[in-house]
Amino acid sequence: MTRVLSVTSEIFPLVKTGGLADVTGALPAALAPLDVDTVTLIPGYPEVLQALDRGEILQHFDDLFGGPATVVAGSAAGLELLVLDAPHLYNRDGSPYFGPDGRLWPDNDLRFAALGAAAAALAVGLGFDVVHAHDWQAALAVVYLHVHAGRRPGTVLTIHNLAFQGHFPGSLFPRLGLPPGLFSRDGLEYWGDVSYLKGGLLFADRLTTVSPTYAREITHQDAGAGLDGVLRWRSGVLSGILNGIDDTVWNPSEDPHIASPFSAQRLMRRIANKVALKEQLGLAPDPTALLIGIISRMTEQKGLDLLLAQIGARAVGGMQFAILGSGEPWMQEGFLAAVRQHPGRVACVLGYNEPLAHLIQAGSDAILMPSRFEPCGLTQLCALRYGAIPIVGRVGGLADTVVDANEAALSAGVATGIQFAPVTDGALTEALNRAAALWQDKATWTRMQRNALKQDVSWRRSAQKYAELYRALEAERA
Ligand code: ADP
């Protein structure tokens, strides 16, 4: 039995702002059958403390970055948790990172230093075999363990999105209680700032990110977000392990959110979902139109500005669009304007809406993701599972999970979607043209849908890889 302490700032279903929560929420159960026992350390936000079925208090800190704190063992939503109850840091309404006014909490430096320090103390005190830290918020756990004098567990740091690095003014450094020598170019210093992520990247025994292609991309300057040098230096211990999705939540044959359950064997039943989706969103019934779904944050990363540039022409050309998401105000405005100009062809719902996301996956013919970078991407995995053909930029995890319908893949009968590169206006135009042509060839389209539905997008394979990584680390440190 390998005992792992997972350290994270969010976990599904208790507190989620992105894919990180999905991963930390799903991995423990996927690892359990592989003889890996995972306990998760999470800050004691109000929603976590409320949901917690409390057990014993395992640790007490008189002063953890400005106030007393305790670590409470317990469980919630089937997850085994250690909750860092530090009211001065976490007892407030808002998201893990932002206050209700939408501004970053001014003490995020201390909030996540506390998480790292508590993790290191617990990992040593309770004798865990491996500490698995997620993103910059947990990266200091690795650093505190690196400077720990006695025996310590092995450490793994996973990068879910390199765009977020946890940079704070250099004046913070003395408060972290780390050796002064670590505030240097070979340590946590980054152009005068303190970089939590850089610290983790330098000192973790193993680094992972959420797809093999992203693992390669981030060692290059154009995708390295300023840390490519560090990542090249550590490339010997860096690997990519794809995320999965919860295939019980995303199960087209038993999905309470869709109009008509279906499967690869009962693909005809899928059509009722398209009808229901169009009805709900006020799209014209036109059965010959290719209906493209988008479920996305509306940001530069997701490349939706490229779609905005041609959505009008595409709508006039006969395509239909079902869009769900929120983000940059100018993008939201742009899509709402497209709805006004092309009623019945373009529909857009702003906000976060889980049931509608399921119906879009079940009812759209294709799902578009023109991402400029994508560490793994979950939306295309859901699309494969629901037989919606993913049309994706050939980056990161999108490159690793979608088989492009090129001639070779089509004649071998293995295509599951459409990839395009580079992620530009012109390449997106070509990709949509290819999609429109394939859509006319119903036999090929159906074959691709069946291929998509057959993919294993669950956590099983990835959990196996994490388990192997933990065991290798344990063996190395034994
Ligand atoms: P991200 O970079 O946002 O984490 P991913 O594709 O990795 O992108 O994961 C996003 C997840 O959130 C997917 O499961 C997607 O279906 C879901 N999602 C994104 N936006 C919305 C929304 N507006 N409503 C419902 N679900 C959404």
Coordinates of C-alpha atoms and ligand atoms in Angstrom, one line a residue:
M1 CA 0.0 0.0 0.0
T2 CA 1.4 3.4 -1.0
R3 CA 0.2 6.3 1.1
V4 CA -0.1 9.5 -0.8
L5 CA -0.8 13.0 0.6
S6 CA -2.4 15.0 -2.2
V7 CA -2.2 18.8 -1.6
T8 CA -4.6 21.0 -3.5
S9 CA -6.5 24.3 -3.3
E10 CA -9.6 22.9 -4.9
I11 CA -11.4 19.5 -5.1
F12 CA -14.6 18.5 -6.9
P13 CA -17.4 18.5 -5.7
L14 CA -16.6 20.7 -2.7
V15 CA -14.8 23.6 -4.3
K16 CA -14.1 24.0 -8.0
T17 CA -12.9 26.8 -10.3
G18 CA -11.4 24.6 -13.1
G19 CA -10.1 21.2 -14.3
L20 CA -7.7 21.0 -11.3
A21 CA -10.6 20.3 -9.0
D22 CA -11.8 17.5 -11.4
V23 CA -8.5 15.8 -11.3
T24 CA -7.9 16.0 -7.5
G25 CA -11.5 14.9 -7.0
A26 CA -11.4 11.9 -9.3
L27 CA -7.9 10.5 -8.7
P28 CA -8.3 9.1 -5.2
A29 CA -11.1 6.8 -6.2
A30 CA -9.3 5.8 -9.4
L31 CA -6.1 5.0 -7.5
A32 CA -7.8 3.0 -4.7
P33 CA -8.1 -0.3 -6.6
L34 CA -4.4 0.1 -7.4
D35 CA -3.3 -0.1 -3.8
V36 CA -2.8 3.6 -3.5
D37 CA -4.4 5.2 -0.5
T38 CA -4.8 9.0 -1.1
V39 CA -5.7 11.6 1.6
T40 CA -6.2 15.1 0.4
L41 CA -5.1 18.2 2.3
I42 CA -7.3 21.2 1.5
P43 CA -7.8 24.7 3.0
G44 CA -10.7 25.0 5.4
Y45 CA -12.9 27.2 3.2
P46 CA -16.4 27.6 4.7
E47 CA -17.9 25.2 2.1
V48 CA -15.3 22.5 3.0
L49 CA -15.8 22.8 6.7
Q50 CA -19.6 22.7 6.3
A51 CA -19.5 19.5 4.3
L52 CA -16.9 17.8 6.5
D53 CA -17.8 14.8 8.6
R54 CA -15.3 15.5 11.3
G55 CA -12.8 13.1 12.8
E56 CA -9.9 13.9 15.1
I57 CA -7.6 16.9 15.2
L58 CA -4.2 15.7 14.0
Q59 CA -2.1 18.8 14.3
H60 CA -2.2 22.2 15.9
F61 CA -0.1 25.3 14.9
D62 CA 0.1 28.2 17.4
D63 CA 0.9 30.6 14.6
L64 CA 0.6 29.7 11.0
F65 CA 1.3 32.8 9.0
G66 CA -0.6 35.1 11.3
G67 CA -2.9 33.0 13.4
P68 CA -3.6 29.7 15.0
A69 CA -4.6 26.7 12.9
T70 CA -5.6 23.1 13.2
V71 CA -5.6 20.1 10.8
V72 CA -8.9 18.2 11.1
A73 CA -9.2 14.7 9.6
G74 CA -12.5 13.8 8.2
S75 CA -14.5 12.9 5.1
A76 CA -16.9 14.6 2.7
A77 CA -18.5 13.5 -0.6
G78 CA -16.6 10.2 -0.3
L79 CA -13.2 11.9 -0.1
E80 CA -10.8 11.3 2.7
L81 CA -9.6 14.8 3.8
L82 CA -7.2 16.6 6.0
V83 CA -8.7 20.1 6.3
L84 CA -6.4 23.0 7.3
D85 CA -8.7 25.0 9.5
A86 CA -7.0 28.5 9.7
P87 CA -9.9 31.0 10.0
H88 CA -7.6 34.0 9.6
L89 CA -6.7 32.7 6.1
Y90 CA -9.7 30.8 4.7
N91 CA -12.9 31.7 6.6
R92 CA -14.3 34.1 4.1
D93 CA -16.9 34.2 1.4
G94 CA -15.7 34.2 -2.2
S95 CA -13.7 31.8 -4.4
P96 CA -10.4 30.2 -3.3
Y97 CA -8.5 33.0 -5.1
F98 CA -10.9 36.0 -5.4
G99 CA -13.0 38.0 -3.0
P100 CA -16.7 38.8 -3.8
D101 CA -15.5 42.0 -5.5
G102 CA -13.6 39.9 -8.1
R103 CA -10.2 40.9 -6.9
L104 CA -7.5 38.5 -5.8
W105 CA -7.2 38.0 -2.1
P106 CA -4.4 40.3 -1.0
D107 CA -2.9 37.6 1.2
N108 CA -2.9 34.8 -1.3
D109 CA 0.9 34.6 -0.7
L110 CA 0.4 33.6 3.0
R111 CA -2.8 31.6 2.3
F112 CA -0.9 29.2 0.1
A113 CA 2.4 29.3 1.9
A114 CA 0.4 28.1 4.9
L115 CA -1.0 25.2 2.8
G116 CA 2.6 24.2 1.8
A117 CA 4.0 24.5 5.3
A118 CA 1.2 22.4 6.8
A119 CA 1.5 19.8 4.1
A120 CA 5.2 19.4 4.8
A121 CA 4.7 19.1 8.5
L122 CA 1.9 16.5 8.1
A123 CA 3.8 14.5 5.4
V124 CA 6.7 14.0 7.7
G125 CA 4.7 13.7 10.9
L126 CA 2.3 11.1 9.6
G127 CA 4.9 9.3 7.5
F128 CA 3.3 9.5 4.1
D129 CA 5.2 7.7 1.3
V130 CA 4.6 10.4 -1.4
V131 CA 3.4 14.0 -1.4
H132 CA 1.6 15.0 -4.6
A133 CA 1.3 18.8 -4.9
H134 CA -1.0 20.4 -7.5
D135 CA -0.1 23.7 -9.2
W136 CA 1.6 26.7 -7.6
Q137 CA -0.9 26.8 -4.7
A138 CA 0.7 23.6 -3.3
A139 CA 4.2 24.0 -4.7
L140 CA 5.7 25.3 -1.5
A141 CA 5.0 21.9 0.1
V142 CA 7.8 20.6 -2.2
V143 CA 10.1 23.4 -1.2
Y144 CA 9.6 22.9 2.6
L145 CA 10.2 19.2 2.2
H146 CA 13.3 19.8 0.2
V147 CA 14.8 21.8 3.1
H148 CA 13.6 19.4 5.7
A149 CA 16.6 17.9 7.4
G150 CA 15.3 14.4 8.3
R151 CA 13.7 11.6 6.3
R152 CA 11.0 12.9 4.0
P153 CA 8.5 11.4 1.5
G154 CA 9.1 11.6 -2.3
T155 CA 7.5 14.6 -4.0
V156 CA 5.5 15.0 -7.2
L157 CA 4.4 18.3 -8.6
T158 CA 1.7 18.4 -11.2
I159 CA 1.3 21.4 -13.5
H160 CA -2.3 21.8 -14.5
N161 CA -1.8 25.2 -16.2
L162 CA 1.6 26.8 -16.5
A163 CA -0.1 30.2 -17.0
F164 CA -0.6 30.4 -13.2
Q165 CA 2.6 30.6 -11.3
G166 CA 2.1 32.3 -7.9
H167 CA 4.4 35.3 -8.2
F168 CA 4.7 37.7 -5.3
P169 CA 7.0 40.6 -4.4
G170 CA 10.5 39.6 -3.2
S171 CA 9.8 41.4 0.1
L172 CA 7.7 38.3 1.0
F173 CA 10.6 35.9 1.1
P174 CA 11.8 36.4 4.7
R175 CA 8.3 35.6 5.9
L176 CA 8.4 32.1 4.3
G177 CA 11.0 30.8 6.8
L178 CA 13.1 29.3 4.1
P179 CA 17.0 29.5 4.0
P180 CA 18.0 32.9 2.6
G181 CA 20.1 31.3 -0.1
L182 CA 16.9 30.0 -1.8
F183 CA 16.1 33.6 -2.8
S184 CA 18.4 33.4 -5.8
R185 CA 18.3 32.6 -9.5
D186 CA 18.9 28.9 -8.6
G187 CA 16.0 29.1 -6.2
L188 CA 12.6 30.8 -5.9
E189 CA 13.7 34.2 -7.2
Y190 CA 12.1 35.2 -10.5
W191 CA 13.1 38.6 -11.8
G192 CA 13.0 40.0 -8.2
D193 CA 9.8 38.3 -7.3
V194 CA 9.2 35.1 -5.4
S195 CA 7.8 32.3 -7.6
Y196 CA 6.1 29.5 -5.8
L197 CA 5.8 27.4 -9.0
K198 CA 9.5 27.8 -9.8
G199 CA 10.4 26.5 -6.4
G200 CA 8.3 23.5 -6.9
L201 CA 9.6 22.9 -10.4
L202 CA 13.2 23.0 -9.1
F203 CA 12.9 20.8 -6.1
A204 CA 10.2 18.2 -6.8
D205 CA 11.5 14.6 -7.3
R206 CA 9.1 14.2 -10.2
L207 CA 7.2 16.7 -12.4
T208 CA 4.1 15.8 -14.3
T209 CA 1.7 17.7 -16.4
V210 CA -1.6 16.7 -17.9
S211 CA -0.7 15.5 -21.4
P212 CA 2.5 14.3 -23.1
T213 CA 2.3 17.0 -25.8
Y214 CA 1.9 19.8 -23.2
A215 CA 4.9 18.3 -21.3
R216 CA 7.0 18.8 -24.5
E217 CA 5.5 22.2 -25.4
I218 CA 6.3 23.8 -22.1
T219 CA 10.0 23.2 -22.5
H220 CA 10.0 25.6 -25.4
Q221 CA 10.1 29.3 -25.2
D222 CA 6.7 30.0 -26.9
A223 CA 4.7 27.8 -24.5
G224 CA 7.0 27.9 -21.4
A225 CA 5.5 31.1 -19.9
G226 CA 8.9 32.2 -18.8
L227 CA 9.7 29.0 -17.0
D228 CA 10.8 26.9 -20.0
G229 CA 14.5 27.2 -18.9
V230 CA 13.7 25.6 -15.6
L231 CA 11.6 23.0 -17.3
R232 CA 14.3 22.1 -19.8
W233 CA 16.7 21.8 -16.9
R234 CA 14.3 19.3 -15.2
S235 CA 13.1 17.6 -18.4
G236 CA 14.6 14.3 -17.2
V237 CA 12.0 14.0 -14.5
L238 CA 9.1 15.7 -16.4
S239 CA 6.4 13.5 -18.0
G240 CA 2.8 13.9 -19.2
I241 CA -0.1 11.9 -17.9
L242 CA -3.5 12.6 -19.5
N243 CA -6.5 13.5 -17.5
G244 CA -9.6 11.4 -17.6
I245 CA -13.3 12.1 -17.0
D246 CA -15.7 10.5 -14.6
D247 CA -17.5 8.1 -16.9
T248 CA -20.3 7.7 -14.6
V249 CA -21.2 11.4 -14.5
W250 CA -20.5 11.5 -18.3
N251 CA -22.4 8.5 -19.4
P252 CA -24.7 8.9 -22.5
S253 CA -26.6 5.8 -21.8
E254 CA -27.6 7.0 -18.3
D255 CA -27.5 10.7 -18.3
P256 CA -30.4 12.4 -16.4
H257 CA -29.7 15.8 -18.1
I258 CA -30.3 14.6 -21.7
A259 CA -33.5 14.0 -23.6
S260 CA -32.7 10.6 -25.0
P261 CA -30.1 8.2 -23.7
F262 CA -28.0 6.5 -26.4
S263 CA -24.9 4.4 -27.0
A264 CA -22.7 3.3 -29.9
Q265 CA -25.2 0.5 -30.5
R266 CA -28.1 2.9 -30.3
L267 CA -26.8 5.9 -32.1
M268 CA -30.1 6.7 -33.8
R269 CA -31.5 7.7 -30.3
R270 CA -28.9 10.5 -30.2
I271 CA -31.0 12.5 -32.7
A272 CA -33.7 13.3 -30.2
N273 CA -31.1 15.2 -28.2
K274 CA -30.3 17.4 -31.1
V275 CA -34.0 18.2 -31.5
A276 CA -34.4 18.9 -27.8
L277 CA -31.3 21.1 -27.7
K278 CA -32.5 23.2 -30.7
E279 CA -35.9 23.6 -29.2
Q280 CA -34.4 24.7 -25.8
L281 CA -32.1 27.2 -27.5
G282 CA -34.5 28.4 -30.2
L283 CA -32.4 27.2 -33.1
A284 CA -34.1 26.4 -36.4
P285 CA -35.1 22.7 -36.8
D286 CA -33.2 22.4 -40.2
P287 CA -31.9 18.7 -39.9
T288 CA -29.4 19.1 -42.7
A289 CA -27.4 21.9 -40.8
L290 CA -24.2 20.9 -39.1
L291 CA -24.7 21.9 -35.4
I292 CA -21.5 22.9 -33.6
G293 CA -21.4 23.1 -29.8
I294 CA -19.0 25.2 -27.7
I295 CA -18.7 24.8 -24.0
S296 CA -15.9 27.0 -22.8
R297 CA -14.4 29.8 -20.8
M298 CA -14.4 32.8 -23.1
T299 CA -10.7 33.7 -23.0
E300 CA -7.8 34.3 -25.3
Q301 CA -6.5 30.8 -24.4
K302 CA -9.6 29.2 -25.8
G303 CA -9.3 30.9 -29.1
L304 CA -12.9 31.9 -29.4
D305 CA -12.0 35.2 -30.9
L306 CA -11.1 33.2 -34.0
L307 CA -14.6 31.8 -34.1
L308 CA -16.1 35.2 -33.5
A309 CA -14.3 36.5 -36.6
Q310 CA -16.2 34.0 -38.9
I311 CA -19.3 33.0 -37.1
G312 CA -21.5 35.3 -39.1
A313 CA -20.3 34.0 -42.4
R314 CA -20.6 30.4 -41.2
A315 CA -24.2 31.0 -40.0
V316 CA -25.1 32.5 -43.4
G317 CA -23.4 29.5 -45.0
G318 CA -25.8 27.2 -43.1
M319 CA -24.0 26.0 -39.9
Q320 CA -25.6 26.3 -36.5
F321 CA -23.9 27.1 -33.2
A322 CA -24.9 26.3 -29.6
I323 CA -22.6 28.2 -27.3
L324 CA -22.3 28.0 -23.6
G325 CA -19.8 29.9 -21.5
S326 CA -18.6 33.0 -19.9
G327 CA -15.5 35.1 -19.6
E328 CA -14.1 38.2 -21.3
P329 CA -16.9 40.8 -21.6
W330 CA -16.0 41.7 -25.2
M331 CA -16.3 38.1 -26.3
Q332 CA -19.6 37.6 -24.5
E333 CA -20.9 40.8 -26.3
G334 CA -19.6 39.5 -29.6
F335 CA -21.5 36.2 -29.3
L336 CA -24.7 37.9 -28.2
A337 CA -24.4 40.2 -31.2
A338 CA -24.0 37.1 -33.4
V339 CA -27.2 35.7 -31.9
R340 CA -29.1 39.0 -32.7
Q341 CA -27.8 39.0 -36.3
H342 CA -28.4 35.3 -36.9
P343 CA -31.4 34.2 -34.9
G344 CA -32.1 30.5 -35.3
R345 CA -28.5 29.9 -36.4
V346 CA -26.6 31.0 -33.4
A347 CA -27.6 30.5 -29.8
C348 CA -25.6 31.6 -26.8
V349 CA -26.2 31.0 -23.1
L350 CA -23.9 32.9 -20.8
G351 CA -22.9 31.4 -17.4
Y352 CA -22.0 28.0 -16.0
N353 CA -24.7 25.4 -16.6
E354 CA -23.9 21.7 -16.0
P355 CA -27.2 20.2 -17.4
L356 CA -27.0 22.3 -20.5
A357 CA -23.4 21.3 -21.0
H358 CA -24.5 17.7 -21.0
L359 CA -27.3 18.4 -23.5
I360 CA -24.9 20.3 -25.8
Q361 CA -22.6 17.3 -25.8
A362 CA -25.4 14.9 -26.5
G363 CA -27.1 17.0 -29.2
S364 CA -24.4 18.8 -31.1
D365 CA -22.8 17.1 -34.2
A366 CA -19.4 18.5 -33.4
I367 CA -17.7 20.4 -30.5
L368 CA -15.3 23.1 -31.4
M369 CA -12.2 24.0 -29.3
P370 CA -9.8 26.4 -31.1
S371 CA -7.5 26.6 -28.1
R372 CA -4.2 28.3 -28.5
F373 CA -2.8 26.1 -25.7
E374 CA -4.6 23.4 -23.8
P375 CA -2.7 21.5 -21.0
C376 CA -5.2 18.6 -21.4
G377 CA -8.7 19.7 -22.0
L378 CA -11.7 17.8 -20.7
T379 CA -14.4 19.1 -23.0
Q380 CA -13.1 17.1 -26.0
L381 CA -13.0 14.0 -23.8
C382 CA -16.7 14.5 -22.9
A383 CA -17.3 15.1 -26.6
L384 CA -15.7 11.8 -27.6
R385 CA -17.8 10.0 -24.9
Y386 CA -20.9 11.6 -26.4
G387 CA -20.2 11.1 -30.1
A388 CA -19.9 14.8 -30.8
I389 CA -17.0 15.1 -33.2
P390 CA -14.2 17.3 -31.7
I391 CA -12.8 20.0 -34.0
V392 CA -9.6 21.1 -32.1
G393 CA -6.4 23.0 -32.4
R394 CA -3.4 20.6 -32.5
V395 CA -2.0 21.7 -29.2
G396 CA -1.4 20.0 -25.8
G397 CA -3.9 17.4 -24.7
L398 CA -6.1 18.1 -27.8
A399 CA -3.3 16.7 -30.0
D400 CA -3.0 13.6 -27.8
T401 CA -6.7 12.7 -27.5
V402 CA -8.2 13.4 -30.9
V403 CA -7.3 11.3 -34.0
D404 CA -7.5 13.6 -37.0
A405 CA -9.6 12.6 -40.0
N406 CA -6.7 12.6 -42.4
E407 CA -6.6 10.2 -45.4
A408 CA -4.5 7.6 -43.4
A409 CA -6.8 7.7 -40.4
L410 CA -9.9 7.6 -42.5
S411 CA -8.8 4.6 -44.6
A412 CA -7.7 2.8 -41.4
G413 CA -11.1 3.6 -39.9
V414 CA -9.6 5.2 -36.8
A415 CA -10.4 8.9 -37.1
T416 CA -12.3 10.5 -34.2
G417 CA -12.2 14.2 -35.0
I418 CA -10.6 17.1 -36.8
Q419 CA -7.3 18.8 -35.8
F420 CA -5.9 22.0 -37.2
A421 CA -2.6 23.8 -36.9
P422 CA -1.4 26.4 -36.5
V423 CA -4.3 27.9 -34.5
T424 CA -5.1 30.7 -36.9
D425 CA -8.1 32.1 -38.7
G426 CA -7.1 30.4 -41.9
A427 CA -6.5 27.0 -40.4
L428 CA -9.8 27.3 -38.5
T429 CA -11.6 28.1 -41.8
E430 CA -10.1 25.0 -43.4
A431 CA -11.0 22.8 -40.5
L432 CA -14.6 24.0 -40.6
N433 CA -14.6 23.4 -44.4
R434 CA -13.3 19.8 -43.8
A435 CA -16.0 19.3 -41.1
A436 CA -18.7 20.5 -43.5
A437 CA -17.5 18.1 -46.2
L438 CA -17.3 15.1 -43.8
W439 CA -20.8 16.0 -42.5
Q440 CA -22.1 15.4 -46.1
D441 CA -20.6 11.9 -46.0
K442 CA -23.0 10.4 -43.5
A443 CA -21.3 6.9 -43.5
T444 CA -17.9 8.4 -42.6
W445 CA -19.4 10.7 -40.0
T446 CA -21.2 7.9 -38.3
R447 CA -18.1 5.8 -38.4
M448 CA -16.2 8.6 -36.7
Q449 CA -18.9 8.9 -34.1
R450 CA -18.7 5.2 -33.3
N451 CA -14.9 5.4 -33.0
A452 CA -15.3 8.4 -30.7
L453 CA -17.8 6.5 -28.5
K454 CA -15.4 3.6 -28.2
Q455 CA -12.5 5.6 -26.8
D456 CA -11.6 5.0 -23.1
V457 CA -11.6 8.5 -21.7
S458 CA -11.9 7.3 -18.1
W459 CA -9.3 7.7 -15.4
R460 CA -8.3 4.0 -15.4
R461 CA -5.3 4.2 -17.7
S462 CA -4.0 7.5 -16.2
A463 CA -4.5 6.3 -12.6
Q464 CA -2.3 3.3 -13.5
K465 CA 0.4 5.7 -14.7
Y466 CA 0.3 7.8 -11.5
A467 CA 0.5 4.6 -9.4
E468 CA 3.6 3.5 -11.4
L469 CA 5.1 6.9 -10.8
Y470 CA 4.5 6.8 -7.1
R471 CA 5.9 3.3 -6.8
A472 CA 9.0 4.2 -8.8
L473 CA 9.6 7.1 -6.5
E474 CA 9.0 5.0 -3.4
A475 CA 11.5 2.4 -4.6
E476 CA 14.1 5.0 -5.4
R477 CA 13.9 6.5 -1.9
A478 CA 13.7 3.2 0.0
Ligands
ADP1 P1 -10.5 24.6 -18.5 O1 -9.3 25.2 -19.1 O2 -11.6 25.6 -18.4 O3 -10.3 23.8 -17.3 P2 -11.3 22.0 -19.7 O4 -11.8 21.6 -21.1 O5 -10.1 21.3 -19.2 O6 -11.1 23.6 -19.7 O7 -12.4 21.8 -18.6 C1 -13.6 22.5 -18.6 C2 -14.7 21.7 -18.0 O8 -15.7 22.6 -17.5 C3 -15.4 20.8 -19.0 O9 -15.9 19.7 -18.4 C4 -16.5 21.7 -19.5 O10 -17.6 21.0 -20.0 C5 -16.9 22.5 -18.3 N1 -17.4 23.8 -18.6 C6 -16.7 24.9 -19.1 N2 -17.5 25.9 -19.2 C7 -18.8 25.5 -18.8 C8 -20.0 26.2 -18.6 N3 -20.2 27.5 -19.0 N4 -21.0 25.5 -18.1 C9 -20.9 24.2 -17.8 N5 -19.7 23.5 -17.9 C10 -18.7 24.2 -18.4

